[in-house]
Short mmCIF file of C-alpha atoms in Angstrom, two decimals:
data_model
loop_
_atom_site.label_atom_id
_atom_site.label_comp_id
_atom_site.label_asym_id
_atom_site.label_seq_id
_atom_site.Cartn_x
_atom_site.Cartn_y
_atom_site.Cartn_z
CA MET A 423 21.79 64.43 114.70
CA GLN A 424 21.57 61.02 116.75
CA ALA A 425 24.68 59.11 116.63
CA PRO A 426 25.12 56.26 114.77
CA VAL A 427 24.98 52.64 115.59
CA LYS A 428 28.38 50.80 115.91
CA HIS A 429 27.04 47.79 117.62
CA LYS A 430 23.73 45.91 118.16
CA ASP A 431 23.25 43.18 121.25
CA VAL A 432 21.82 39.83 120.56
CA GLU A 433 20.50 36.52 122.72
CA ILE A 434 20.59 33.02 120.19
CA GLY A 435 20.66 29.78 121.70
CA GLY A 436 20.84 31.58 125.45
CA ARG A 437 23.94 32.91 124.52
CA LYS A 438 25.22 36.93 124.51
CA PHE A 439 26.61 38.19 121.58
CA ARG A 440 27.74 41.88 120.03
CA ILE A 441 27.08 42.72 116.66
CA ARG A 442 29.54 45.32 115.11
CA LYS A 443 29.47 47.60 111.90
CA PHE A 444 31.43 45.50 109.06
CA PRO A 445 34.63 47.86 107.82
CA ALA A 446 33.02 50.80 105.27
CA ARG A 447 35.23 48.43 102.06
CA SER A 448 34.09 45.02 103.28
CA GLY A 449 30.79 46.10 103.50
CA SER A 450 30.47 47.87 100.07
CA PHE A 451 31.62 44.45 98.41
CA ILE A 452 29.41 42.81 100.33
CA LEU A 453 26.35 44.69 99.82
CA ILE A 454 27.32 44.48 95.64
CA LYS A 455 27.61 40.75 96.16
CA LEU A 456 24.11 40.61 97.51
CA THR A 457 22.63 42.38 95.66
CA THR A 458 24.15 40.27 92.45
CA ILE A 459 23.20 37.29 94.48
CA LEU A 460 19.56 38.74 95.42
CA MET A 461 18.63 40.03 92.31
CA PRO A 462 17.42 36.84 90.90
CA ILE A 463 15.17 36.09 93.56
CA PHE A 464 13.33 39.49 93.30
CA THR A 465 12.94 38.92 90.18
CA SER A 466 11.50 35.27 90.05
CA LEU A 467 9.02 36.52 92.45
CA MET A 468 7.28 39.51 90.69
CA PRO A 469 5.18 37.43 88.18
CA LEU A 470 3.98 36.36 91.85
CA PHE A 471 3.58 39.90 93.21
CA LYS A 472 1.70 40.57 89.66
CA SER A 473 -0.58 37.83 90.04
CA GLY A 474 -2.46 39.14 93.49
CA LEU A 475 -0.45 37.71 95.86
CA MET A 476 0.04 40.54 97.64
CA LYS A 477 -3.69 42.44 96.07
CA ASP A 478 -4.59 43.20 99.94
CA ALA A 479 -1.06 44.59 100.98
CA LYS A 480 -0.81 48.48 101.48
CA GLU A 481 1.57 49.89 99.16
CA GLY A 482 5.21 49.73 100.10
CA SER A 483 4.59 47.76 103.19
CA PHE A 484 5.03 43.53 103.29
CA ASP A 485 2.54 43.86 106.81
CA ASP A 486 0.33 41.46 104.46
CA PHE A 487 2.70 39.82 101.83
CA LYS A 488 1.66 35.95 102.32
CA VAL A 489 4.61 34.05 102.01
CA ASP A 490 3.27 30.19 100.72
CA ASP A 491 4.68 27.37 98.95
CA LYS A 492 4.77 29.58 95.79
CA VAL A 493 7.26 31.75 96.91
CA ILE A 494 9.14 29.70 99.33
CA SER A 495 9.87 27.57 96.09
CA ALA A 496 11.18 30.24 93.71
CA VAL A 497 13.40 31.94 97.14
CA MET A 498 14.96 27.65 97.53
CA SER A 499 15.33 28.15 93.82
CA GLN A 500 17.22 30.88 93.35
CA LEU A 501 19.22 30.35 96.54
CA GLY A 502 20.54 27.16 95.72
CA ASN A 503 22.25 28.80 92.68
CA ILE A 504 24.59 30.77 95.13
CA ALA A 505 28.26 29.27 94.92
CA GLU A 506 29.91 27.53 97.79
CA GLN A 507 32.78 29.92 97.69
CA ASP A 508 30.34 33.55 97.89
CA PHE A 509 28.54 31.69 100.21
CA ALA A 510 31.26 31.20 102.59
CA TYR A 511 33.04 34.64 101.72
CA ILE A 512 29.60 36.58 102.96
CA GLN A 513 29.57 34.06 105.93
CA ASP A 514 33.03 34.77 107.39
CA GLN A 515 33.01 38.83 106.75
CA ALA A 516 29.61 38.29 108.58
CA LEU A 517 31.44 36.39 111.30
CA LYS A 518 34.24 38.60 111.97
CA VAL A 519 32.05 41.12 112.82
CA CYS A 520 30.33 38.92 116.10
CA TYR A 521 31.53 38.59 119.44
CA GLU A 522 30.25 36.66 122.66
CA SER A 523 30.00 38.27 125.59
CA LEU A 524 31.87 36.05 128.14
CA SER A 525 33.00 36.97 131.83
CA ALA A 526 36.62 37.88 130.90
CA GLY A 527 34.94 39.97 127.60
CA LEU A 528 34.14 39.90 124.23
CA ALA A 529 36.09 36.93 122.14
CA PRO A 530 35.65 36.62 118.33
CA VAL A 531 33.75 34.02 117.37
CA LEU A 532 35.67 33.88 114.15
CA ASN A 533 39.04 34.31 114.72
CA GLU A 534 41.34 36.02 111.36
CA ASN A 535 42.46 32.67 110.19
CA GLY A 536 38.84 31.25 109.87
CA THR A 537 38.62 28.83 112.65
CA PHE A 538 35.91 30.16 115.63
CA GLY A 539 36.89 31.37 118.28
CA VAL A 540 34.03 30.44 120.74
CA ALA A 541 34.11 27.26 122.38
CA ASP A 542 31.05 25.21 120.66
CA LEU A 543 30.07 26.39 117.41
CA GLU A 544 31.42 24.40 115.04
CA ASP A 545 28.83 21.88 115.39
CA ASP A 546 25.98 24.12 116.01
CA THR A 547 24.78 25.37 112.46
CA MET A 548 21.54 27.52 113.53
CA LEU A 549 23.43 29.32 116.00
CA VAL A 550 25.98 29.93 113.55
CA MET A 551 23.31 31.08 110.89
CA GLY A 552 21.54 32.68 113.47
CA LEU A 553 24.70 35.12 114.14
CA THR A 554 25.14 35.69 110.10
CA ILE A 555 21.65 36.40 108.93
CA HIS A 556 21.56 39.02 112.73
CA ALA A 557 25.12 40.69 111.46
CA LEU A 558 24.30 40.67 107.46
CA VAL A 559 20.42 42.32 108.67
CA PHE A 560 22.19 45.07 111.01
CA ASN A 561 24.86 46.10 108.74
CA LEU A 562 22.21 46.05 104.88
CA THR A 563 18.88 46.95 106.11
CA SER A 564 19.70 50.66 106.71
CA PHE A 565 21.26 51.15 103.47
CA PHE A 566 18.06 48.95 101.63
CA GLN A 567 15.82 51.61 103.64
CA GLY A 568 16.47 54.33 101.90
CA SER A 569 19.70 56.11 103.45
CA GLY A 570 22.49 54.12 101.29
CA LEU A 571 20.83 54.13 97.80
CA GLY A 572 18.38 57.30 98.10
CA GLY A 573 21.39 58.29 98.65
CA ILE A 574 23.97 57.04 95.70
CA VAL A 575 21.19 57.32 93.20
CA PRO A 576 20.22 61.31 92.15
CA GLY A 577 23.88 61.92 93.44
CA LEU A 578 24.81 59.43 90.28
CA ILE A 579 22.01 60.94 88.04
CA SER A 580 22.42 64.97 89.20
CA SER A 581 26.67 64.13 88.53
CA ARG A 582 25.84 63.78 84.72
CA GLN A 583 28.49 65.53 82.94
CA ASP A 584 27.28 66.69 79.19
#
């Protein structure tokens, strides 16, 4: 059995960062929150899938998926519905598991009080968004690839009380 991966090192804009796993309880809430937010996006994309947008793609693969104006429009119209408070919470939780690798050691990107813990982030939108995305993808991808949903759903079905 392979040991679980507890962190991931990334480089963004010439700076090195370490991204750690969410605490289980925070990660669970973020997963529920993101699923609730993303479900309308998937729903809005279904007509595009059914219209043959992916007719050349292999089943279960997004390798041939073409992002066009219709897809971008559908996604952006739903992303505009995210409440600022929800976005801020998700971004804060994501940034709290990010650390910059400095010569003196790892420095937290976001302090517990919500202030940045490293220099030159308060006005670097691209770096902050990059870290947010890396943290969310690193922490949640395995759940959507089957280790989470695949294990939970059969358990819920088989634990039915008669």
